JSON list of N, CA and C in Angstrom, two decimals:
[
{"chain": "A", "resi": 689, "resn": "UNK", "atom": "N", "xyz": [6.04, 7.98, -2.66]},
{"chain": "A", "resi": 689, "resn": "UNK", "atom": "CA", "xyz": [6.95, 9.00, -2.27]},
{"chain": "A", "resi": 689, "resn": "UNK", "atom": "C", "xyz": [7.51, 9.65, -3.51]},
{"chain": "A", "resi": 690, "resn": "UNK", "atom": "N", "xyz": [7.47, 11.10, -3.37]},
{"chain": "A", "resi": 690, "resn": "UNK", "atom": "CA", "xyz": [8.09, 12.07, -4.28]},
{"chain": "A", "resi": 690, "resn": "UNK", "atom": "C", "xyz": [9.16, 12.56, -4.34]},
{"chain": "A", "resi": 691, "resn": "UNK", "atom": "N", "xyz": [9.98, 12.59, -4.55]},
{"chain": "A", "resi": 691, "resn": "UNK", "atom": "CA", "xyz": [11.59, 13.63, -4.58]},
{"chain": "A", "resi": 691, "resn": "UNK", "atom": "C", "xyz": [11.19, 15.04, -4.67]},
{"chain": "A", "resi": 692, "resn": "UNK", "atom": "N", "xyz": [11.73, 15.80, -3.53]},
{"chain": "A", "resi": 692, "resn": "UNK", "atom": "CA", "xyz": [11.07, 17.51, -3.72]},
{"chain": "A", "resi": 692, "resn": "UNK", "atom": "C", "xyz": [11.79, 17.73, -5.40]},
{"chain": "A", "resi": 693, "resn": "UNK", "atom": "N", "xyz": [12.46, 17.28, -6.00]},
{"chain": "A", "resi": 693, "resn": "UNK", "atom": "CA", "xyz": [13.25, 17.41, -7.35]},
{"chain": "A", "resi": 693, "resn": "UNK", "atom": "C", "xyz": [12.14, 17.46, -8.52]},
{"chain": "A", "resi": 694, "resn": "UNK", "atom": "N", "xyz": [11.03, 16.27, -8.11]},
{"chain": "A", "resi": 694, "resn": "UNK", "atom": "CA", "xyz": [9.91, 15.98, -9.04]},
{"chain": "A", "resi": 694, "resn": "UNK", "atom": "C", "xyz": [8.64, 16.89, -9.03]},
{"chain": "A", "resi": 695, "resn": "UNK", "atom": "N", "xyz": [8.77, 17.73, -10.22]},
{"chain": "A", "resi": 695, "resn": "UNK", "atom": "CA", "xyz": [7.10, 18.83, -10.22]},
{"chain": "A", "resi": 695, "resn": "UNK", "atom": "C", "xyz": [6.18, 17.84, -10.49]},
{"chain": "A", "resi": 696, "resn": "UNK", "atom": "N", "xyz": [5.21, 18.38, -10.00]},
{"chain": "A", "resi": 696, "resn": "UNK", "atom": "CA", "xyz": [3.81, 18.04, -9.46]},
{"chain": "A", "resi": 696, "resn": "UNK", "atom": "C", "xyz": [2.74, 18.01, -10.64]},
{"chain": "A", "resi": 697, "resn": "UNK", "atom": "N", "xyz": [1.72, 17.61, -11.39]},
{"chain": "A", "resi": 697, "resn": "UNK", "atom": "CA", "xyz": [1.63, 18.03, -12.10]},
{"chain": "A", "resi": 697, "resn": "UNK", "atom": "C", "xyz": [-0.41, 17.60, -11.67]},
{"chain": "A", "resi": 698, "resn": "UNK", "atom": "N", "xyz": [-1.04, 17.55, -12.62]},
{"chain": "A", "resi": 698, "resn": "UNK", "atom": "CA", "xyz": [-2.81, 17.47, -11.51]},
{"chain": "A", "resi": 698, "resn": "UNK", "atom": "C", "xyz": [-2.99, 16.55, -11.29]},
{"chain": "A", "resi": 699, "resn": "UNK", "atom": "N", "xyz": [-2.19, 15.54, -12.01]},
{"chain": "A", "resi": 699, "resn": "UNK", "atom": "CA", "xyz": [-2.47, 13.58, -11.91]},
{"chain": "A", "resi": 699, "resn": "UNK", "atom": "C", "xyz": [-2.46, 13.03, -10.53]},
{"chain": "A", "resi": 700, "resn": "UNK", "atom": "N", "xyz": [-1.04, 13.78, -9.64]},
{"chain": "A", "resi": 700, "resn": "UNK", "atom": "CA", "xyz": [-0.66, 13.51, -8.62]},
{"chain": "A", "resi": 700, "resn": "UNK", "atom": "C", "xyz": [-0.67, 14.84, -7.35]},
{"chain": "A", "resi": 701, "resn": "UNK", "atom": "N", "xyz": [-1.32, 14.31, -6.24]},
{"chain": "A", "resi": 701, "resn": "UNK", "atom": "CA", "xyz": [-1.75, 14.73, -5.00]},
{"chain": "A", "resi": 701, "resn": "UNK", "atom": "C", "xyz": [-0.56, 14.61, -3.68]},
{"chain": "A", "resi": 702, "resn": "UNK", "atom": "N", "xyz": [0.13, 15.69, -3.37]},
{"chain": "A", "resi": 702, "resn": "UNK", "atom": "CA", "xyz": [0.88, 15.56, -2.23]},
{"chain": "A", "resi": 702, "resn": "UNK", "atom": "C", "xyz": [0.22, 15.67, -1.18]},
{"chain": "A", "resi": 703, "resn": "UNK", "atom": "N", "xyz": [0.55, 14.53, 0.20]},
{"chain": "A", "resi": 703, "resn": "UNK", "atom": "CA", "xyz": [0.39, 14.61, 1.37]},
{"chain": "A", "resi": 703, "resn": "UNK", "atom": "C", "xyz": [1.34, 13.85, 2.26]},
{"chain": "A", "resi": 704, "resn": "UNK", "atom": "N", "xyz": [0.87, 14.10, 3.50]},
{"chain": "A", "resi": 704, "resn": "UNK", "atom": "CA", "xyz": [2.09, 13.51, 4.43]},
{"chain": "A", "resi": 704, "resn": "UNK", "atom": "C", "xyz": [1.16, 12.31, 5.08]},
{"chain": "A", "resi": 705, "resn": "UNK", "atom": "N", "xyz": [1.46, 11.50, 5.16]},
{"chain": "A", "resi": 705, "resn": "UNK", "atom": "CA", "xyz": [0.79, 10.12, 5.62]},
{"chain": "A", "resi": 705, "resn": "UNK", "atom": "C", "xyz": [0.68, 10.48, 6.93]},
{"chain": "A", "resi": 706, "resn": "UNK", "atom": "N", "xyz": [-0.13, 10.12, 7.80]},
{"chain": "A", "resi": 706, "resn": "UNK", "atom": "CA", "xyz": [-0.28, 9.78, 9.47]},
{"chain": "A", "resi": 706, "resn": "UNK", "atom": "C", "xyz": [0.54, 8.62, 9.99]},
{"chain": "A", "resi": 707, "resn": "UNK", "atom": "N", "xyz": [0.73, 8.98, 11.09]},
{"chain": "A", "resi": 707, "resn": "UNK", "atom": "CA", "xyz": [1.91, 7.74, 11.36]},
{"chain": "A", "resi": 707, "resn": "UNK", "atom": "C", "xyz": [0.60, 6.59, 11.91]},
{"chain": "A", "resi": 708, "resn": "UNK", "atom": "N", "xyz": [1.23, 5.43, 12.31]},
{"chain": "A", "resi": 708, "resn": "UNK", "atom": "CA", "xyz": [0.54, 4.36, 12.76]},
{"chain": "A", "resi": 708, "resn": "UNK", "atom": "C", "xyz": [1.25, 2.96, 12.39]},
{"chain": "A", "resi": 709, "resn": "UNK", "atom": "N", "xyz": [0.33, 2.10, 12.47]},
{"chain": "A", "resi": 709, "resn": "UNK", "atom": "CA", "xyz": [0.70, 0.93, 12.25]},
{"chain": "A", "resi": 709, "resn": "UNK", "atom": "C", "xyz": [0.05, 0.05, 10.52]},
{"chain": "A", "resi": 710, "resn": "UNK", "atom": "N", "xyz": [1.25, -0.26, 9.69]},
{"chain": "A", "resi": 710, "resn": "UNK", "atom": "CA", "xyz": [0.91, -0.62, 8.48]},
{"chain": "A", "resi": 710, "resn": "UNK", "atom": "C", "xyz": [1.05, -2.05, 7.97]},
{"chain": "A", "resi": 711, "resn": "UNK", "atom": "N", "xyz": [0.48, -2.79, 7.21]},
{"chain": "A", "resi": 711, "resn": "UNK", "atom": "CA", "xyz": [0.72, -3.75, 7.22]},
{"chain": "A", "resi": 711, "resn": "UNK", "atom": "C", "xyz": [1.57, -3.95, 5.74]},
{"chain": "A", "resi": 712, "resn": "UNK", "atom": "N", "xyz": [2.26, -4.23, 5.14]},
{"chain": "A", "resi": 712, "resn": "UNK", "atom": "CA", "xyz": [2.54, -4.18, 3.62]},
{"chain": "A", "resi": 712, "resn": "UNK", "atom": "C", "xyz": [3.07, -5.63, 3.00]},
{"chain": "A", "resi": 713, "resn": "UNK", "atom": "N", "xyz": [2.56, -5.45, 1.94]},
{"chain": "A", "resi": 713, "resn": "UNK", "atom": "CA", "xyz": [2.61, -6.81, 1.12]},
{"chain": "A", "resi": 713, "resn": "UNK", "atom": "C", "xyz": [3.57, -6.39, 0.08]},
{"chain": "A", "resi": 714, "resn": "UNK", "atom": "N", "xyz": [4.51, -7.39, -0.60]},
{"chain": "A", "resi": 714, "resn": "UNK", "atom": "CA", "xyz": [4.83, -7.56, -2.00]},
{"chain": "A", "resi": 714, "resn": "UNK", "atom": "C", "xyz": [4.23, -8.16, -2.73]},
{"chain": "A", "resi": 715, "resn": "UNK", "atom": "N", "xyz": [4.13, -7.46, -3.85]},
{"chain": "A", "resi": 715, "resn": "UNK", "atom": "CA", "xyz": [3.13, -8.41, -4.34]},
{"chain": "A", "resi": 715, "resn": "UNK", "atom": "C", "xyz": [3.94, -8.52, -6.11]},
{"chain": "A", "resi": 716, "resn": "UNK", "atom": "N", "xyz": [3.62, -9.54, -6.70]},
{"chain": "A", "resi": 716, "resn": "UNK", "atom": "CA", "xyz": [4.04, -9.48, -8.40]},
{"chain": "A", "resi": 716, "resn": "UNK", "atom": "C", "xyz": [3.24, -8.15, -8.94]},
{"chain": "A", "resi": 717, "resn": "UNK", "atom": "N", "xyz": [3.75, -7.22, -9.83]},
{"chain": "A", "resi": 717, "resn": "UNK", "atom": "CA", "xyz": [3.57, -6.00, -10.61]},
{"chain": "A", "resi": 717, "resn": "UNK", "atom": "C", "xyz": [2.55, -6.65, -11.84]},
{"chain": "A", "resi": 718, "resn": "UNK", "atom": "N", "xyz": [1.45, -7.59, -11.54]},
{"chain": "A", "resi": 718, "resn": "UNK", "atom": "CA", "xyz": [0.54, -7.64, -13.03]},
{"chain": "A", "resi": 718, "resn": "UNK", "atom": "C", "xyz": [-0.59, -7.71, -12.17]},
{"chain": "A", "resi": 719, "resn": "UNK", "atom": "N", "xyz": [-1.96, -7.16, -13.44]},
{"chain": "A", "resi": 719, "resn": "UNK", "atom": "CA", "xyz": [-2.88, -7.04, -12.83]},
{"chain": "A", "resi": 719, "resn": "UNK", "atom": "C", "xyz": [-3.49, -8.20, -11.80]},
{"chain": "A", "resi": 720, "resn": "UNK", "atom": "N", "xyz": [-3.48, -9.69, -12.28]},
{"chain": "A", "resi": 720, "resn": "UNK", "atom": "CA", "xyz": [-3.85, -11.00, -11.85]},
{"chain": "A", "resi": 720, "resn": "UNK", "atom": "C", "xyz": [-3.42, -11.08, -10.58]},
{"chain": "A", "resi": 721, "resn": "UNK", "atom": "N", "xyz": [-2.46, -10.53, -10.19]},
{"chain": "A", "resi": 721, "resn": "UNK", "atom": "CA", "xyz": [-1.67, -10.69, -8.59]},
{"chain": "A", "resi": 721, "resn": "UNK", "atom": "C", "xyz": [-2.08, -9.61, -7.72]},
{"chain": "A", "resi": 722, "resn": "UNK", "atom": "N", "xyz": [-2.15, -8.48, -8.30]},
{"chain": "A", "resi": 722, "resn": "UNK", "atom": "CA", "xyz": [-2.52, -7.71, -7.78]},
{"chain": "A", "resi": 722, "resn": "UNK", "atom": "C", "xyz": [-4.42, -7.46, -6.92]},
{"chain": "A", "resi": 723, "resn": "UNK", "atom": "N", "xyz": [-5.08, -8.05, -8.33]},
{"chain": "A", "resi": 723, "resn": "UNK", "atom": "CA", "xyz": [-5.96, -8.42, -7.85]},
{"chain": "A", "resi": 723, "resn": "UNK", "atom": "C", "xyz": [-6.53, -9.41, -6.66]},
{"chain": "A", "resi": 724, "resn": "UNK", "atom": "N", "xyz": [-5.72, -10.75, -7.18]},
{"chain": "A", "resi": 724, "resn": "UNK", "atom": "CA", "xyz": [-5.40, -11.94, -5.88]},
{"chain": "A", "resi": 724, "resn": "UNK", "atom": "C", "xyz": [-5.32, -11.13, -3.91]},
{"chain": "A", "resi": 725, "resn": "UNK", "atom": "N", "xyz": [-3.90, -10.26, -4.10]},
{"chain": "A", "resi": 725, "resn": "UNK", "atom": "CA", "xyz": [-3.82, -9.71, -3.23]},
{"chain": "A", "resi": 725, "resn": "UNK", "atom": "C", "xyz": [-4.51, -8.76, -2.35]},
{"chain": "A", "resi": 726, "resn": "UNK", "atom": "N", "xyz": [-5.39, -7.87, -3.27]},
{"chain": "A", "resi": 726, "resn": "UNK", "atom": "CA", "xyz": [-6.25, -7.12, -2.46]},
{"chain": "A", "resi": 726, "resn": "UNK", "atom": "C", "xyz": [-7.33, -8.40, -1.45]},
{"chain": "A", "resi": 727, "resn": "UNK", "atom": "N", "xyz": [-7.74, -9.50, -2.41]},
{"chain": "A", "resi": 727, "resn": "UNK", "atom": "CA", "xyz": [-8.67, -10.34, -1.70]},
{"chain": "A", "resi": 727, "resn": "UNK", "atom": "C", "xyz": [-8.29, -10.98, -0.96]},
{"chain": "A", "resi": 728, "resn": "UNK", "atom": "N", "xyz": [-6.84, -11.54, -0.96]},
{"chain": "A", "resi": 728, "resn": "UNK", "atom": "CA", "xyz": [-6.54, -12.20, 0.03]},
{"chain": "A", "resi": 728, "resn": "UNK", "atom": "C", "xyz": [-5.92, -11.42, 1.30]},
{"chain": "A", "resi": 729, "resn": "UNK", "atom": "N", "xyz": [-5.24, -10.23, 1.46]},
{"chain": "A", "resi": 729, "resn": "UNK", "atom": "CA", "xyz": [-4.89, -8.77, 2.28]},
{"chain": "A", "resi": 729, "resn": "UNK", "atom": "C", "xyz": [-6.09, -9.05, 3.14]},
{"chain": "A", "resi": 730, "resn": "UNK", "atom": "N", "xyz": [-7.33, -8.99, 2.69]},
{"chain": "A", "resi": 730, "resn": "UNK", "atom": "CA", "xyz": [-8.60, -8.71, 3.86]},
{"chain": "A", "resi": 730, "resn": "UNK", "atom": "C", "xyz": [-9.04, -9.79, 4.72]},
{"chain": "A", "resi": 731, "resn": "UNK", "atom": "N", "xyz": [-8.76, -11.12, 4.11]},
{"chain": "A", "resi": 731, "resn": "UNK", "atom": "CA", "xyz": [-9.32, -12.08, 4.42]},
{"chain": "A", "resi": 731, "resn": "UNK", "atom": "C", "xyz": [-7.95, -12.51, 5.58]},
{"chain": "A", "resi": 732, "resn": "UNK", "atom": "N", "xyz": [-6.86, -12.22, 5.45]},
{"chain": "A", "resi": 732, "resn": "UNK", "atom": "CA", "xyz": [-5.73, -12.38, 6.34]},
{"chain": "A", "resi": 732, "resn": "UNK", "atom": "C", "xyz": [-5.95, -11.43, 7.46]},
{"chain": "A", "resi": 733, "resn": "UNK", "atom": "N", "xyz": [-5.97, -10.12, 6.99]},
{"chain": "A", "resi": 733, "resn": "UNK", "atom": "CA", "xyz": [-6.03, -9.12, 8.37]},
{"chain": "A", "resi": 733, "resn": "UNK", "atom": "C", "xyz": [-7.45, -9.93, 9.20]},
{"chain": "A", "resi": 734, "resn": "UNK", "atom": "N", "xyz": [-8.73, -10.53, 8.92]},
{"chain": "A", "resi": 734, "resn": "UNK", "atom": "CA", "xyz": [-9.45, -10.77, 9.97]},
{"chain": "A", "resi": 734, "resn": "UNK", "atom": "C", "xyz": [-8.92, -11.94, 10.68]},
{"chain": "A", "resi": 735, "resn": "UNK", "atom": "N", "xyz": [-8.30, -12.84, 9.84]},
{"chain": "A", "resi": 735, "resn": "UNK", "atom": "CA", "xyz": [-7.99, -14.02, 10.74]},
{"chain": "A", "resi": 735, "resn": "UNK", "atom": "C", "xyz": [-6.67, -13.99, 11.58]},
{"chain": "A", "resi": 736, "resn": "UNK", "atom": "N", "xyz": [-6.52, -12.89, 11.10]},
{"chain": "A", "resi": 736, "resn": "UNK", "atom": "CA", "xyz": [-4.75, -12.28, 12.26]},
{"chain": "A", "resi": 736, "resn": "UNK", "atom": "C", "xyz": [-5.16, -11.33, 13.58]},
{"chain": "A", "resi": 737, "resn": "UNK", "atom": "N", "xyz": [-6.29, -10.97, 13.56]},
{"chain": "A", "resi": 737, "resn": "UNK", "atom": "CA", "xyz": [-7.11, -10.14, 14.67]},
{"chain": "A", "resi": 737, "resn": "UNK", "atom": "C", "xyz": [-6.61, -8.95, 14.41]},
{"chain": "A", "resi": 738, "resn": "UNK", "atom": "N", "xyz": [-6.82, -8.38, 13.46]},
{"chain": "A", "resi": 738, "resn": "UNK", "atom": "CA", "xyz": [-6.59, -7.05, 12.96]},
{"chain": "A", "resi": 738, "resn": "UNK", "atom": "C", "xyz": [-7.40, -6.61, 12.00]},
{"chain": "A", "resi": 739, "resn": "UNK", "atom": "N", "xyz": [-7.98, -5.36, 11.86]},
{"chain": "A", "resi": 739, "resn": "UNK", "atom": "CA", "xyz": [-8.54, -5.05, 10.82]},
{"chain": "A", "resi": 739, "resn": "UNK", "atom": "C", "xyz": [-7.96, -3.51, 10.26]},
{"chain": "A", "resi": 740, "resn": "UNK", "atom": "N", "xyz": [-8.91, -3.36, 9.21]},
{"chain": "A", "resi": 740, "resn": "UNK", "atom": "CA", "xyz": [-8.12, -2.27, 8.47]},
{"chain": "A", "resi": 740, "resn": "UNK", "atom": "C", "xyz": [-8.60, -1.22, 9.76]},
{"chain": "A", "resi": 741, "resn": "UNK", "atom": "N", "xyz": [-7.50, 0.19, 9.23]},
{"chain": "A", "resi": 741, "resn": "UNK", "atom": "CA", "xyz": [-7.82, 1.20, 9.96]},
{"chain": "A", "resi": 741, "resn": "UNK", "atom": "C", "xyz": [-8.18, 2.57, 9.56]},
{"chain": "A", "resi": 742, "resn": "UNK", "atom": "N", "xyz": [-8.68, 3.80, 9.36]},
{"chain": "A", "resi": 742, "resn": "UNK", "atom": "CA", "xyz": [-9.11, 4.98, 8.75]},
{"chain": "A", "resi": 742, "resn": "UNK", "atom": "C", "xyz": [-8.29, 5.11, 7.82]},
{"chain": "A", "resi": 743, "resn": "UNK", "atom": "N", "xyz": [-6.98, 5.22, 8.17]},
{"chain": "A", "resi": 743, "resn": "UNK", "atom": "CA", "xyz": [-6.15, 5.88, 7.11]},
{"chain": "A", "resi": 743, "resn": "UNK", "atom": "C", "xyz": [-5.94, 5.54, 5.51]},
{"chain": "A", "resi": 744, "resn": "UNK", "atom": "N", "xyz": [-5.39, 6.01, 5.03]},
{"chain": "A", "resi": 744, "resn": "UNK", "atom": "CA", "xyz": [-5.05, 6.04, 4.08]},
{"chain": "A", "resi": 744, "resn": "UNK", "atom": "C", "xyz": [-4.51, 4.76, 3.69]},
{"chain": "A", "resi": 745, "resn": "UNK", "atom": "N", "xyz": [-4.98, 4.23, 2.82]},
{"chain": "A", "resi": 745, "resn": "UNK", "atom": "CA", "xyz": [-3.97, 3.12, 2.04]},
{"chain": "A", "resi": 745, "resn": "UNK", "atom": "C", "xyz": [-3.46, 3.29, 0.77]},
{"chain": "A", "resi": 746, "resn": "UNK", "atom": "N", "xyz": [-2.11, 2.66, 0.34]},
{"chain": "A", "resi": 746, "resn": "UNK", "atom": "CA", "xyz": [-1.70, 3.18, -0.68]},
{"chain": "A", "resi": 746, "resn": "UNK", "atom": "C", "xyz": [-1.12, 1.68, -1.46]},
{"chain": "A", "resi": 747, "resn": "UNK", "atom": "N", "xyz": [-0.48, 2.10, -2.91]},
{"chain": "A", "resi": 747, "resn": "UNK", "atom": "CA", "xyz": [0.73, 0.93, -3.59]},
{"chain": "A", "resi": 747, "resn": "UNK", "atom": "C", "xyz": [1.45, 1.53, -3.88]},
{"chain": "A", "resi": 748, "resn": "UNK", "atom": "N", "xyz": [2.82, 1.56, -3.36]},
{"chain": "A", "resi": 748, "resn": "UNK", "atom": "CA", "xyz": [4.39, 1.87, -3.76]},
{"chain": "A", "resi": 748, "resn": "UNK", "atom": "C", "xyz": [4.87, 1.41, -4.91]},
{"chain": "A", "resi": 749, "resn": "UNK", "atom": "N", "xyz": [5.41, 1.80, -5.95]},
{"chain": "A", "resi": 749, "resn": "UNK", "atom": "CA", "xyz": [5.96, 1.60, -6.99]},
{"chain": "A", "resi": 749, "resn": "UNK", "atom": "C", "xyz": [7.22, 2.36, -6.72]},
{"chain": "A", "resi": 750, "resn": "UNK", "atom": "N", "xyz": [8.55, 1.95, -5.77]},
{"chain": "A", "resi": 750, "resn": "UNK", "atom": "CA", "xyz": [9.55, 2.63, -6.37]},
{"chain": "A", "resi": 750, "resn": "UNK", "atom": "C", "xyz": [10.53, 1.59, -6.61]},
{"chain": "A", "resi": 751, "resn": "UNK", "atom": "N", "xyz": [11.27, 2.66, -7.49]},
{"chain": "A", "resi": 751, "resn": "UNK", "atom": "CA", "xyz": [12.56, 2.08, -8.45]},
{"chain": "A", "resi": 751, "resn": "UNK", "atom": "C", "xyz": [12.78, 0.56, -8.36]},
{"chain": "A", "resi": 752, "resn": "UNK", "atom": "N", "xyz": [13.77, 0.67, -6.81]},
{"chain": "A", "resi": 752, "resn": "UNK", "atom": "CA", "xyz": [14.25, -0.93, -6.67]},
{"chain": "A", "resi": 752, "resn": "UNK", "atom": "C", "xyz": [13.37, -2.12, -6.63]},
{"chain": "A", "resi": 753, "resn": "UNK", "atom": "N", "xyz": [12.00, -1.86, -6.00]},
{"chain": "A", "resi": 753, "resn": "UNK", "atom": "CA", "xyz": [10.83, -2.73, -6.19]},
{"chain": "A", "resi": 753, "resn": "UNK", "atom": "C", "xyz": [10.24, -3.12, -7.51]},
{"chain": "A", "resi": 754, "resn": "UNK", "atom": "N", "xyz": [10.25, -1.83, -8.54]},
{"chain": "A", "resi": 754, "resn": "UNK", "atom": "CA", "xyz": [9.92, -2.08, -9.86]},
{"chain": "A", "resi": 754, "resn": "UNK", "atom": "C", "xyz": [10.33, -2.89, -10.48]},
{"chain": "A", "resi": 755, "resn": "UNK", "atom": "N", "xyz": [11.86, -2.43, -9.86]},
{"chain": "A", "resi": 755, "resn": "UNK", "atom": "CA", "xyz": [13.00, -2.81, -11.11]},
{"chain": "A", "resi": 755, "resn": "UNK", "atom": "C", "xyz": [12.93, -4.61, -10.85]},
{"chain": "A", "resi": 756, "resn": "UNK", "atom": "N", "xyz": [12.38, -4.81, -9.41]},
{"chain": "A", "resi": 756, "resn": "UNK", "atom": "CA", "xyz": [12.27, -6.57, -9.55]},
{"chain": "A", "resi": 756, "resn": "UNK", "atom": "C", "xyz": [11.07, -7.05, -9.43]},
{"chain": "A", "resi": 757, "resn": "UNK", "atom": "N", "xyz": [9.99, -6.37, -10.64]},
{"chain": "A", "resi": 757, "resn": "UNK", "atom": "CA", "xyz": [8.46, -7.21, -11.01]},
{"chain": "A", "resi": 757, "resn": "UNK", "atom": "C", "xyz": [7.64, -7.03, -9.72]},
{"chain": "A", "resi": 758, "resn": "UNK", "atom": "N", "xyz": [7.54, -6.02, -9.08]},
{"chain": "A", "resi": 758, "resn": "UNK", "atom": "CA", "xyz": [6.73, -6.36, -7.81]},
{"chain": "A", "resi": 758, "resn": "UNK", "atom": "C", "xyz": [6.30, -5.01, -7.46]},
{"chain": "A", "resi": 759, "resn": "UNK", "atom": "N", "xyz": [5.63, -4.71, -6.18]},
{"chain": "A", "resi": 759, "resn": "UNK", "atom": "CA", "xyz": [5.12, -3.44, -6.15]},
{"chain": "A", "resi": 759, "resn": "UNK", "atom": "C", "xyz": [4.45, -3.93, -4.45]},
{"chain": "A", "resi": 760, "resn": "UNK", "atom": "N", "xyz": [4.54, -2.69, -4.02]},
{"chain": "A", "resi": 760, "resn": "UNK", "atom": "CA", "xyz": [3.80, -2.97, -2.25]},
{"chain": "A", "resi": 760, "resn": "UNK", "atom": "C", "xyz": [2.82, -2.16, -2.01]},
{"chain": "A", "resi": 761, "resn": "UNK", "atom": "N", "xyz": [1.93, -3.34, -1.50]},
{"chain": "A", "resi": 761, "resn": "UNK", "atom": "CA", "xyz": [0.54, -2.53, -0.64]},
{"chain": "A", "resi": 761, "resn": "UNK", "atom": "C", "xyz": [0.59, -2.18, 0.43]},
{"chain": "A", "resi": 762, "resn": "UNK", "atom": "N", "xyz": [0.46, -0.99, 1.12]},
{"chain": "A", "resi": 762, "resn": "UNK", "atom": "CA", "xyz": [0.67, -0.86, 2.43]},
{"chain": "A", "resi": 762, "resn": "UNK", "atom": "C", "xyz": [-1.21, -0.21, 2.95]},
{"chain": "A", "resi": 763, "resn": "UNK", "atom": "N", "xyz": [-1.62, -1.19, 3.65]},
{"chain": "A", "resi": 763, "resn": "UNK", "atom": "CA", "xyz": [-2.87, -0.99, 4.55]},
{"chain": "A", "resi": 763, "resn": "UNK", "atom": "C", "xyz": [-2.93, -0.77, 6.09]},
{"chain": "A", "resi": 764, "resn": "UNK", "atom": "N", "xyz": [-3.19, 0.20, 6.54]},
{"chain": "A", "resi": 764, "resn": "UNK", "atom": "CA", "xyz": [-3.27, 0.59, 7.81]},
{"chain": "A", "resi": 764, "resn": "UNK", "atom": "C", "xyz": [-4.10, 0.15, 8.61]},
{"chain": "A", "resi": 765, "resn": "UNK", "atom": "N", "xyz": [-3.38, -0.65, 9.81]},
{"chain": "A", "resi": 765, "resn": "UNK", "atom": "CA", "xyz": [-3.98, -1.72, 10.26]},
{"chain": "A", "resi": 765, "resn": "UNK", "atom": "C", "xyz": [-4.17, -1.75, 11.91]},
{"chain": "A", "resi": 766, "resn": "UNK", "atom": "N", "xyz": [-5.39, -2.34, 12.66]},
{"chain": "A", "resi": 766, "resn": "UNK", "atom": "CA", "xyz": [-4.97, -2.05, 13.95]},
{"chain": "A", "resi": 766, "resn": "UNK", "atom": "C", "xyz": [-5.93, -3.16, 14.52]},
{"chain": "A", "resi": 767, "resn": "UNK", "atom": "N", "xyz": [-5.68, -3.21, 15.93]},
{"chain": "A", "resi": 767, "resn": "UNK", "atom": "CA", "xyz": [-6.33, -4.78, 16.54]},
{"chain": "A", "resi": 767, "resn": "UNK", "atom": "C", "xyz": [-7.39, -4.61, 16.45]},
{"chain": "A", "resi": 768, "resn": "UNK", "atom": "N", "xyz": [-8.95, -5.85, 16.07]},
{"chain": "A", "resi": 768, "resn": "UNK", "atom": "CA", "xyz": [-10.01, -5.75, 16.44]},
{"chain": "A", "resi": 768, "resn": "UNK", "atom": "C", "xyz": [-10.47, -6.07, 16.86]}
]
């Protein structure tokens, strides 16, 4: 998420997410965890009877999350 305050510049792509159902993780802010998490994210959504869904997935980096070593995956998720 952007603050309309923040210009745009080519690095970064505005859009409006689709609504639905998301699943999101915290995860520790270093590569080693981050990595961990993507593999373990997939292997959880099948054994929870859910799988990923079209949309868009993203990682949140804001402020208050930063500011405590961590960062969230949010994967769009739906029954399978």
């Amino acid at each position: 998420m952007i603050s309309d305050e923040q210009p745009l510049d080519g690095s970064v792509r505005e859009a409006i997410l689709p609504a639905g159902l998301y699943a999101v993780y915290k995860v520790k802010h270093t590569a080693e965890a981050l990595e961990q998490a993507w593999g373990d994210i997939f292997s959880e959504l099948q054994s929870s009877g859910y799988e990923m869904d079209t949309k868009p997935l993203f990682e949140r980096y804001a402020g208050e999350i930063v500011s405590s070593g961590a960062c969230e995956i949010s994967v769009p998720i739906r029954k399978a």
